[in-house]
Amino acid sequence: MKVSITNRKRSEFKEELLPRIKEIKFSFNRFKKSPLSLMGLTLIIFFLGIAIFAPQLAPPKYPHNPYRIPRDGYSAIPRPPSPEHPFGTTEGQYDIYYGVIWGTRTAFRVGLTVVGSILVIGIILGSISGYYGGVVDEVIMRIVDTFMSLPTLVLAMALVSALGRSLDNVMKALIIVGWPSYARLVRGDILSVREEDYVEAARAVGCSNLRIIFRHVLPNAIYPLLIMASLDIGAMVLTAAALSFLGLGAPVGYADWGQMTSFARNWIVGPPDNPLAYWYTITIPGLFILFFVLGWNLLGDAFRDILDPRLRRR
Amino acid sequence: MKSYIIRRVLLVIPVLFGVSIIIFAILSLFSPEQRAATFITDVRQLRDIQGVIRKHHLDAPIYMQYFSWIKEVLKGNLGWSKTASRPVLEAFFYFLPNTVELSLFSAPFIILIGIYLGSTAAVHQDKSVDHITRAIAIIGWSLPTFWFGLLLLMIFYGYFKGLFPPESLGLNSSLYVNSKDFMRFTRINTIDALLNREWWIFVDALRHLVLPVITLTVVQCALVMRIMRSSMLEVLGRGYVITARAKGADEKTVIKKHVRRNAMIPVITVSGYLFAGLMNGVVITETIFNRKGLGWWWWRAAVQLDIPAILGAVLFNGVLFVLTNLVIDLLYAYIDPRIRLG
């Protein structure tokens, strides 16, 4: 008796899974055909490699605090690339190579933490709002409206200055600023799916609300969320870098791309006979930010083309 | 239509209330001691910080503080900004012209270039023009504003020996502008220079505007471009476009009259976001180019913990954004017959 139940369940499970596998295969094939999305994936894998092998690529000088960029002297004037410092040193003799390598870890940490948190918060609040409706919905949506009526950077700036300057507080501020758009998206999806027949059927069978939300509503609303999350990892890293650049994020000497760009501010113009003398101080950290964000944006764009049913079968 | 307008206008109230709550929440994140610092004008007061806190009721229950704070705000008293050395409201009008000038010069480029490139890409979907414009859009979207601005400075200020300098005016012209011979009408440099018929000042102001405008445009253009493209694609598949073609209208007319016009509606809806993006961009752009406008002031305020100015910044953005969205929604209702008649 027992065996037959599990067997039945297994075949049911398989039946349920088959179309999903087919879907993933189809998406993967589409993905392979698009050069831009492959480029995005390559960039992300490249940066992932740098982040994982950071200790090998740039052995830390202070093992207890590897994010501290080692200094070679205290002179303010940057020094050009040399065998000792492959990308040169920036103001205060901070090693640029070390900074950008470990800065990759910082970027991943900021992007994944922030977007992961706002995904969770957004899904929970959006589901509650969309599924229960009524007063709860009204209150949550007015809060969302309020947050969305403030420019991200200005609000984040105010929050960081109130919380105190640090990378952790930058992440907190970005989470506070970022969740509303996810809540709104999830709510809209739930509202449109709620009246579908299959949800009605699930309810008639006696599924709990939680089960309906997680098994029937969210899987059908997950793709727009994925697209947005991918684009947002880039956007959040960009905003965090901007805050660090403005002197509101990572402390001086911390391996963070935005913070390293701010060192370069005083060195954009070299001596009169060689105006581009200090090009490396600004170009290198900036290119790392650009390609990291570009990678996520390409990936998000590819997801959009592949997963959006209105676009993909054309 | 009337009931829609009333409903939409009433919706402004809870959002503005929410903005005030957010601002107050930020305020209460600061410790009472930090907040007491804004009331200290004399070194002798430092001996009795607890007294200052008690005097201004900074230790009162939170809702009491909220009511006394909102009373002051409604009276127009936003406090004293130490970074601007004037009251917040006055400082706001002092810094506004520079920011308005920057936005006034960037917005047309952002909108026109965005619409043009977006619609061209859509018309030639999946051809090389489309791929190139999309690539440009994605790169523009991924560009760190602060880095791009610095690169431009490095090339056009450093390499080309001061061709396009930072700040908003050169030394000579700023001396002249602030002298008695120069009438200040709007306090926007380019417009005042034109009204005073001082061409050299106008040219100087323009030279200082080129790089910030490029920085803002390149980064912000991508949003308009992307929305215009997808909305054009959607309209191109509509029935009335097929009808127009079937009736023998030439492709140019179809695109111009039937497609582009209708595709512009979503662009209007997102122009609220465009405004927010512009404000974000202004903070960074003005900071890099050292243009003394609102963004520059807010940056100084955030770095130097000028609490009244920080709160003023959030308030200003909240109010302006809410009003922009209101205008956009009403405009939208006016343009779109489905809402106007529904």
XYZ file of C-alpha atoms in Angstrom:
656
model
C 0.000 0.000 0.000
C 2.697 2.322 1.071
C 4.759 1.565 -2.025
C 1.912 2.337 -4.373
C 1.374 5.761 -2.821
C 4.991 6.751 -3.243
C 4.967 5.381 -6.758
C 1.920 7.377 -7.606
C 3.500 10.454 -6.146
C 6.683 9.891 -8.036
C 4.949 9.606 -11.386
C 2.851 12.628 -10.557
C 5.988 14.515 -9.688
C 7.592 13.479 -12.963
C 4.577 14.537 -14.942
C 4.630 17.892 -13.249
C 8.334 18.301 -13.835
C 8.493 17.339 -17.504
C 7.101 20.562 -18.987
C 9.393 22.559 -16.743
C 12.449 20.689 -17.983
C 11.278 21.246 -21.529
C 10.869 24.920 -20.768
C 14.355 25.189 -19.310
C 15.816 23.405 -22.326
C 13.997 25.762 -24.674
C 15.187 28.816 -22.773
C 18.724 27.521 -22.710
C 18.707 27.047 -26.463
C 17.480 30.583 -26.972
C 20.119 31.794 -24.588
C 22.897 30.096 -26.517
C 21.829 31.790 -29.721
C 22.139 35.333 -28.396
C 25.683 36.715 -28.463
C 24.909 39.533 -26.043
C 23.627 37.212 -23.346
C 26.643 34.940 -23.733
C 28.844 37.982 -23.305
C 26.966 38.860 -20.118
C 27.389 35.364 -18.747
C 31.087 35.372 -19.634
C 31.591 38.657 -17.798
C 29.822 37.378 -14.682
C 31.784 34.120 -14.698
C 34.993 36.079 -15.157
C 34.227 38.268 -12.140
C 33.088 35.246 -10.144
C 36.473 33.667 -10.879
C 38.278 36.789 -9.665
C 36.175 36.873 -6.502
C 36.712 33.192 -5.720
C 40.436 33.207 -6.401
C 41.123 36.618 -4.868
C 43.441 35.178 -2.159
C 45.535 33.491 -4.880
C 45.483 36.431 -7.312
C 46.364 39.005 -4.677
C 47.672 37.409 -1.451
C 46.492 39.595 1.425
C 49.093 41.421 3.480
C 46.798 41.543 6.505
C 45.223 38.023 6.662
C 42.799 39.002 9.429
C 41.436 41.858 7.329
C 41.990 41.106 3.627
C 39.808 44.016 2.498
C 42.405 46.506 3.696
C 44.432 47.604 0.686
C 48.183 47.409 1.387
C 50.115 50.665 1.027
C 53.592 51.148 -0.332
C 54.673 54.349 1.357
C 52.563 57.406 2.148
C 53.285 59.784 -0.707
C 50.192 61.396 -2.209
C 51.407 61.243 -5.817
C 50.210 58.103 -7.676
C 52.830 55.870 -9.266
C 52.420 54.299 -12.731
C 52.142 50.528 -13.327
C 55.327 48.583 -12.541
C 56.128 44.874 -12.074
C 55.588 45.354 -8.355
C 52.224 47.093 -8.785
C 50.697 45.844 -12.067
C 48.056 48.620 -12.161
C 50.125 51.222 -10.351
C 49.313 52.874 -7.053
C 46.718 55.535 -6.389
C 46.764 58.515 -4.022
C 48.337 57.484 -0.710
C 50.180 54.592 -2.430
C 47.274 52.163 -2.221
C 47.879 49.273 -4.631
C 45.260 49.508 -7.409
C 45.612 45.857 -8.486
C 44.952 44.584 -4.984
C 42.054 46.980 -4.560
C 40.200 45.983 -7.728
C 40.700 42.243 -7.124
C 39.305 42.317 -3.597
C 36.820 44.966 -4.664
C 35.201 42.260 -6.825
C 34.304 40.402 -3.635
C 32.890 43.595 -2.180
C 30.791 44.141 -5.295
C 29.367 40.611 -5.212
C 28.673 40.918 -1.517
C 26.851 44.223 -1.922
C 24.896 43.150 -4.999
C 23.827 39.721 -3.776
C 23.051 40.754 -0.198
C 21.002 43.749 -1.214
C 19.073 42.108 -4.032
C 18.587 38.875 -2.052
C 17.129 40.791 0.868
C 14.845 42.984 -1.209
C 13.625 39.908 -3.098
C 12.605 38.233 0.164
C 11.014 41.364 1.638
C 9.322 42.241 -1.642
C 7.908 38.746 -2.158
C 6.568 38.514 1.395
C 4.969 41.971 1.513
C 3.789 41.826 -2.094
C 2.158 38.432 -1.570
C 0.426 39.551 1.604
C -0.754 42.689 -0.118
C -2.004 41.012 -3.268
C -3.488 37.918 -1.705
C -5.370 39.433 1.186
C -6.326 42.754 -0.375
C -8.462 45.209 1.581
C -6.966 47.436 4.257
C -3.676 45.520 4.419
C -3.188 45.993 0.699
C -4.090 49.669 0.886
C -1.595 50.346 3.700
C 1.285 48.400 2.120
C 0.712 50.002 -1.255
C 0.675 53.520 0.185
C 4.008 52.768 1.874
C 5.320 51.513 -1.465
C 4.074 54.665 -3.208
C 5.821 56.814 -0.645
C 9.171 55.090 -1.035
C 8.895 55.126 -4.784
C 8.275 58.862 -4.766
C 11.832 59.521 -3.624
C 14.912 59.334 -5.863
C 17.019 56.324 -4.863
C 20.319 58.081 -4.453
C 18.981 61.063 -2.504
C 17.097 58.836 -0.053
C 20.029 56.446 0.286
C 22.335 59.410 0.909
C 20.082 60.700 3.677
C 19.782 57.245 5.243
C 23.512 56.571 5.188
C 24.306 59.932 6.710
C 21.802 59.162 9.493
C 22.930 55.565 10.063
C 26.610 56.425 9.909
C 29.162 55.909 7.159
C 29.984 52.270 6.468
C 29.498 49.671 3.798
C 27.001 47.761 5.967
C 24.889 50.868 6.329
C 25.041 51.459 2.583
C 23.607 47.976 2.124
C 20.901 48.632 4.730
C 19.980 51.903 3.039
C 19.796 50.243 -0.372
C 17.547 47.497 1.016
C 15.210 50.107 2.503
C 15.172 51.972 -0.793
C 14.878 48.926 -3.051
C 12.143 46.611 -1.771
C 9.044 48.615 -2.839
C 9.316 47.990 -6.569
C 9.492 44.226 -5.929
C 6.495 44.313 -3.606
C 4.528 46.164 -6.258
C 5.526 43.705 -8.990
C 4.656 40.624 -6.913
C 1.352 42.157 -5.861
C 0.393 42.904 -9.456
C 1.230 39.357 -10.522
C -0.732 37.866 -7.677
C -3.735 40.035 -8.461
C -3.704 38.903 -12.071
C -3.211 35.237 -11.204
C -5.602 35.156 -8.258
C -8.677 34.909 -10.415
C -7.253 32.186 -12.660
C -9.044 28.859 -12.806
C -6.147 26.829 -11.506
C -5.959 28.921 -8.346
C -9.695 28.544 -7.923
C -9.280 24.788 -8.382
C -6.483 24.658 -5.834
C -8.648 26.513 -3.386
C -11.584 24.191 -4.039
C -9.391 21.176 -3.313
C -8.610 22.751 0.017
C -5.042 24.006 -0.384
C -3.878 26.413 2.286
C -3.226 30.027 1.374
C 0.493 29.580 1.868
C 0.539 26.567 -0.435
C -1.435 28.405 -3.103
C 0.947 31.343 -2.983
C 4.130 29.289 -3.064
C 3.078 26.420 -5.334
C 0.717 28.073 -7.777
C 1.031 31.835 -7.802
C 4.735 32.579 -7.344
C 6.115 30.025 -9.866
C 4.008 31.758 -12.470
C 5.232 35.179 -11.459
C 8.888 34.346 -10.909
C 10.322 35.319 -14.309
C 9.687 39.059 -14.184
C 11.220 38.961 -10.707
C 14.342 37.223 -12.002
C 14.744 39.775 -14.768
C 14.361 42.655 -12.366
C 16.738 41.081 -9.840
C 19.444 40.608 -12.423
C 19.160 44.192 -13.633
C 19.041 45.403 -10.038
C 22.257 43.694 -8.958
C 23.981 45.949 -11.466
C 22.003 48.996 -10.431
C 22.588 48.456 -6.711
C 26.321 47.933 -7.142
C 26.342 51.139 -9.185
C 24.512 53.099 -6.480
C 26.723 51.655 -3.739
C 29.787 52.633 -5.757
C 28.373 56.125 -6.214
C 27.814 56.446 -2.461
C 31.347 55.270 -1.747
C 32.618 57.713 -4.333
C 30.715 60.537 -2.632
C 32.449 59.608 0.636
C 29.395 58.001 2.237
C 30.246 54.323 1.869
C 33.285 52.171 2.438
C 35.977 53.690 4.668
C 39.217 55.014 3.175
C 41.571 52.206 2.201
C 38.830 49.578 1.946
C 38.846 47.469 -1.221
C 35.851 49.011 -2.973
C 35.717 50.230 -6.554
C 33.707 53.376 -5.823
C 35.986 54.355 -2.986
C 39.024 53.827 -5.234
C 37.562 56.092 -7.901
C 37.216 58.840 -5.316
C 40.992 58.722 -4.771
C 41.404 59.534 -8.435
C 39.369 62.741 -8.198
C 42.429 64.847 -7.463
C 44.479 63.275 -10.237
C 42.367 63.593 -13.349
C 44.700 66.251 -14.723
C 48.431 65.538 -14.749
C 51.357 67.968 -15.129
C 51.095 70.405 -18.126
C 53.508 68.446 -20.328
C 51.657 65.177 -19.783
C 48.018 65.823 -18.909
C 47.033 62.145 -18.969
C 49.854 61.064 -16.649
C 47.602 59.542 -13.990
C 45.104 57.839 -16.280
C 45.430 54.507 -14.439
C 44.099 55.838 -11.138
C 40.667 56.480 -12.595
C 40.378 54.227 -15.633
C 41.045 50.869 -13.998
C 38.589 50.869 -11.067
C 35.972 52.497 -13.314
C 36.288 49.792 -15.976
C 35.786 47.132 -13.330
C 32.526 48.792 -12.228
C 31.390 49.249 -15.825
C 31.990 45.640 -16.871
C 30.526 44.176 -13.702
C 27.316 46.174 -14.076
C 27.281 45.541 -17.816
C 27.466 41.802 -17.212
C 24.378 41.790 -14.997
C 22.494 44.120 -17.316
C 23.230 41.936 -20.351
C 22.132 38.899 -18.402
C 18.921 40.601 -17.294
C 18.212 41.752 -20.821
C 18.773 38.233 -22.118
C 16.401 36.835 -19.476
C 13.812 39.357 -20.593
C 14.029 38.324 -24.233
C 14.012 34.635 -23.403
C 11.478 34.452 -20.619
C 8.923 37.055 -21.643
C 6.317 35.055 -23.550
C 5.244 38.130 -25.499
C 8.692 38.617 -26.978
C 10.225 35.207 -27.301
C 8.328 33.311 -29.957
C 8.713 36.014 -32.543
C -12.953 62.153 -15.896
C -13.870 64.446 -13.019
C -14.050 61.641 -10.490
C -10.702 60.342 -11.780
C -9.074 63.717 -11.234
C -10.506 64.041 -7.734
C -9.405 60.531 -6.839
C -5.950 61.157 -8.214
C -5.530 64.467 -6.381
C -6.703 62.934 -3.105
C -4.116 60.189 -3.503
C -1.419 62.834 -3.072
C -2.301 63.293 0.600
C -1.349 59.837 1.955
C 1.871 59.868 -0.046
C 2.896 63.285 1.250
C 2.031 62.115 4.758
C 4.194 59.044 4.133
C 7.075 61.241 2.955
C 6.828 63.267 6.155
C 6.955 60.021 8.170
C 10.056 58.877 6.275
C 11.770 62.207 6.828
C 10.931 62.119 10.497
C 12.139 58.519 10.727
C 15.469 59.604 9.251
C 15.581 62.466 11.734
C 15.017 60.127 14.663
C 17.835 57.861 13.454
C 20.211 60.621 14.560
C 21.012 60.590 18.260
C 19.584 63.453 20.396
C 23.131 64.741 20.806
C 23.684 64.921 17.045
C 20.399 66.709 16.643
C 21.164 69.086 19.489
C 24.243 70.149 17.524
C 21.988 71.896 15.005
C 20.766 74.244 17.746
C 24.211 75.157 19.025
C 25.381 78.562 17.921
C 27.775 79.338 20.734
C 30.696 77.314 22.118
C 29.486 77.930 25.672
C 26.371 75.892 24.952
C 28.566 72.793 24.586
C 28.919 72.622 28.370
C 25.247 71.849 28.721
C 24.211 69.640 25.826
C 21.611 67.916 27.980
C 20.110 71.347 28.604
C 19.887 72.002 24.862
C 18.214 68.627 24.368
C 15.675 69.398 27.092
C 15.058 72.919 25.848
C 14.170 71.762 22.344
C 12.258 68.706 23.614
C 14.533 66.288 21.794
C 13.862 63.694 24.498
C 10.066 64.020 24.293
C 7.903 61.078 23.124
C 8.333 60.464 19.415
C 4.808 61.489 18.318
C 5.075 64.781 20.253
C 8.319 65.510 18.425
C 6.653 64.667 15.136
C 3.831 67.154 15.731
C 6.109 69.981 16.777
C 8.372 69.241 13.808
C 5.537 69.176 11.269
C 4.172 72.444 12.716
C 7.481 74.136 11.982
C 7.634 72.619 8.483
C 4.147 73.856 7.641
C 5.194 77.329 8.790
C 8.026 77.084 6.251
C 10.712 76.848 8.900
C 13.027 74.050 7.800
C 15.916 75.021 10.026
C 19.385 76.407 9.423
C 21.742 74.812 6.937
C 25.316 75.136 8.133
C 26.796 74.009 4.802
C 24.995 76.801 2.963
C 25.194 79.303 5.870
C 21.567 80.271 5.374
C 18.113 78.945 6.255
C 17.244 75.793 4.328
C 14.401 77.358 2.369
C 16.545 80.328 1.336
C 19.456 78.046 0.462
C 17.125 76.042 -1.692
C 16.276 79.063 -3.832
C 19.928 80.068 -3.837
C 21.050 76.749 -5.340
C 18.016 76.092 -7.522
C 18.980 78.153 -10.638
C 22.163 76.196 -11.336
C 20.293 72.907 -11.161
C 17.417 74.194 -13.267
C 19.908 75.338 -15.875
C 21.552 71.927 -16.006
C 18.211 70.090 -16.266
C 16.876 72.579 -18.787
C 19.771 71.886 -21.101
C 19.864 68.118 -20.574
C 16.182 67.204 -20.686
C 15.583 68.025 -24.380
C 18.630 65.996 -25.412
C 17.633 63.072 -23.218
C 14.079 62.993 -24.553
C 14.767 63.720 -28.227
C 17.771 61.437 -28.597
C 16.047 58.712 -26.593
C 12.883 58.859 -28.681
C 14.767 59.049 -31.961
C 17.129 56.168 -31.252
C 14.428 54.059 -29.639
C 12.044 54.392 -32.546
C 14.771 53.857 -35.138
C 15.805 50.675 -33.371
C 12.228 49.403 -33.305
C 11.573 50.149 -36.964
C 14.683 48.206 -37.923
C 14.103 45.450 -35.402
C 16.815 42.752 -35.359
C 18.885 44.597 -37.951
C 22.320 45.983 -37.208
C 20.961 49.450 -36.320
C 18.820 47.813 -33.654
C 21.700 45.827 -32.205
C 24.001 48.844 -32.127
C 21.479 51.136 -30.433
C 20.612 48.449 -27.933
C 24.253 47.922 -27.141
C 24.660 51.675 -26.668
C 21.626 51.730 -24.392
C 22.901 48.901 -22.218
C 26.363 50.408 -21.964
C 24.882 53.820 -21.138
C 22.733 52.200 -18.493
C 25.757 50.478 -16.961
C 28.039 53.523 -16.966
C 28.913 54.824 -13.521
C 27.955 58.504 -13.825
C 30.795 59.673 -11.589
C 33.387 57.746 -13.553
C 32.128 58.864 -16.950
C 32.116 62.494 -15.845
C 35.672 62.248 -14.542
C 36.827 60.628 -17.781
C 35.286 63.496 -19.767
C 37.057 65.970 -17.512
C 40.329 64.115 -17.940
C 40.065 64.380 -21.729
C 38.372 67.728 -22.342
C 39.790 69.659 -19.403
C 43.175 67.984 -19.050
C 44.176 66.772 -22.474
C 42.600 69.641 -24.433
C 43.985 72.250 -21.993
C 40.822 73.591 -20.425
C 38.498 73.356 -23.428
C 35.480 72.494 -21.275
C 36.252 73.401 -17.668
C 34.386 72.337 -14.496
C 32.337 74.700 -12.239
C 29.609 76.868 -13.677
C 31.515 79.988 -14.771
C 35.104 81.085 -15.386
C 36.833 83.514 -13.018
C 36.399 86.666 -15.112
C 32.806 86.042 -15.986
C 31.834 85.061 -12.467
C 33.369 88.305 -11.150
C 31.427 90.258 -13.734
C 28.214 88.336 -13.154
C 28.342 89.127 -9.451
C 29.147 92.818 -10.010
C 26.641 95.651 -10.092
C 26.764 96.102 -13.876
C 25.117 92.766 -14.443
C 21.366 92.524 -13.919
C 20.257 89.244 -12.383
C 16.807 88.368 -13.670
C 16.532 84.636 -13.175
C 19.945 83.847 -11.654
C 20.323 81.256 -14.421
C 23.653 82.205 -15.994
C 22.901 81.519 -19.646
C 19.506 83.225 -19.628
C 20.770 86.238 -17.687
C 23.702 86.607 -20.064
C 21.313 86.659 -23.007
C 19.061 89.192 -21.316
C 22.075 91.382 -20.567
C 23.334 90.902 -24.142
C 26.716 89.765 -22.820
C 27.654 87.179 -25.416
C 31.021 86.276 -23.947
C 29.358 85.310 -20.674
C 26.804 83.262 -22.541
C 29.546 81.395 -24.397
C 31.493 80.914 -21.182
C 28.447 79.508 -19.397
C 27.775 77.173 -22.312
C 31.355 75.919 -22.258
C 30.908 75.025 -18.612
C 27.658 73.250 -19.398
C 28.857 70.954 -22.173
C 30.409 68.172 -20.081
C 27.718 67.945 -17.366
C 25.007 67.875 -20.027
C 26.790 65.087 -21.937
C 27.267 63.113 -18.730
C 23.610 63.358 -17.771
C 22.341 62.707 -21.279
C 24.401 59.605 -22.000
C 23.381 57.958 -18.754
C 19.704 58.951 -18.718
C 19.022 58.546 -22.422
C 19.083 54.765 -22.151
C 15.833 54.595 -20.192
C 13.862 56.606 -22.732
C 15.447 54.668 -25.559
C 14.547 51.305 -24.072
C 10.945 52.223 -23.311
C 10.430 53.878 -26.682
C 11.725 50.777 -28.442
C 9.498 48.295 -26.688
C 6.453 50.531 -26.920
C 7.070 51.080 -30.646
C 7.315 47.328 -31.156
C 4.019 46.857 -29.408
C 2.251 49.526 -31.454
C 3.752 48.208 -34.706
C 1.845 44.979 -34.161
C -1.521 46.675 -33.644
C -4.450 46.325 -36.014
C -4.682 49.980 -37.019
C -1.107 49.934 -38.273
C -1.937 47.021 -40.544
C -5.057 48.878 -41.675
C -3.073 51.993 -42.465
C -0.586 49.960 -44.474
C -3.363 48.089 -46.245
C -4.901 51.364 -47.292
C -1.657 52.143 -49.049
C -0.162 54.777 -46.765
C 3.567 54.969 -47.297
C 5.782 53.591 -44.560
C 7.014 57.012 -43.451
C 3.508 58.286 -42.756
C 2.567 55.101 -40.963
C 5.568 55.312 -38.664
C 5.280 59.031 -38.069
C 1.536 59.448 -37.651
C 0.250 56.108 -36.487
C 3.070 54.426 -34.642
C 5.393 56.966 -33.086
C 2.646 59.153 -31.719
C 0.927 56.307 -29.928
C 4.185 54.823 -28.791
C 5.040 58.060 -27.012
C 2.367 57.583 -24.337
C 4.381 55.126 -22.211
C 7.327 57.504 -22.423
C 5.168 60.187 -20.820
C 4.220 57.789 -18.022
C 7.816 57.063 -17.181
C 8.931 60.663 -17.327
C 8.316 60.658 -13.574
C 11.108 58.136 -13.246
C 13.113 60.241 -15.605
C 12.757 63.099 -13.163
C 13.970 60.900 -10.313
C 16.862 59.704 -12.438
C 17.719 63.282 -13.306
C 17.815 64.207 -9.617
C 20.109 61.240 -8.850
C 22.267 62.233 -11.786
C 22.342 65.867 -10.735
C 23.799 64.994 -7.318
C 26.719 63.145 -8.884
C 27.209 65.428 -11.880
C 27.234 68.615 -9.837
C 29.591 67.054 -7.332
C 32.088 66.012 -9.989
C 31.952 69.235 -11.957
C 31.802 71.349 -8.825
C 28.713 73.205 -10.033
C 27.135 74.813 -7.013
C 23.566 73.605 -7.379
C 21.110 71.601 -5.318
C 22.900 68.284 -5.853
C 26.225 69.729 -4.789
C 24.636 71.227 -1.683
C 22.961 67.927 -0.727
C 26.226 66.105 -1.135
C 28.000 68.579 1.195
C 25.111 68.274 3.617
C 25.236 64.473 3.672
C 28.998 64.397 4.136
C 29.045 67.103 6.828
C 25.927 65.876 8.665
C 23.938 69.029 7.981
C 20.692 67.493 9.223
C 18.194 70.242 8.255
C 19.587 70.333 4.708
C 19.419 66.531 4.372
C 15.795 66.482 5.494
C 15.050 69.437 3.239
C 16.489 67.501 0.298
C 14.219 64.526 0.932
C 11.219 66.805 1.409
C 11.913 68.729 -1.787
C 12.328 65.572 -3.837
C 9.245 63.978 -2.345
C 7.011 66.978 -2.981
C 8.322 67.610 -6.468
C 8.090 63.968 -7.469
C 4.542 63.658 -6.167
C 3.527 66.777 -8.075
C 5.294 65.630 -11.251
C 3.518 62.310 -11.108
C 0.208 64.059 -10.517
C 0.704 66.255 -13.566
C 1.804 63.254 -15.629
C -1.216 61.204 -14.628
C -3.600 64.048 -15.418
C -1.851 64.643 -18.723
C -2.055 60.966 -19.449
C -5.757 60.933 -18.704
C -6.159 63.875 -21.046
C -4.252 62.221 -23.882
C -5.544 58.687 -23.546
C -9.227 58.439 -24.495
C -9.579 55.138 -22.650
C -9.098 56.964 -19.357
C -10.692 60.251 -20.413
C -13.971 58.609 -21.256
C -13.820 55.675 -18.861
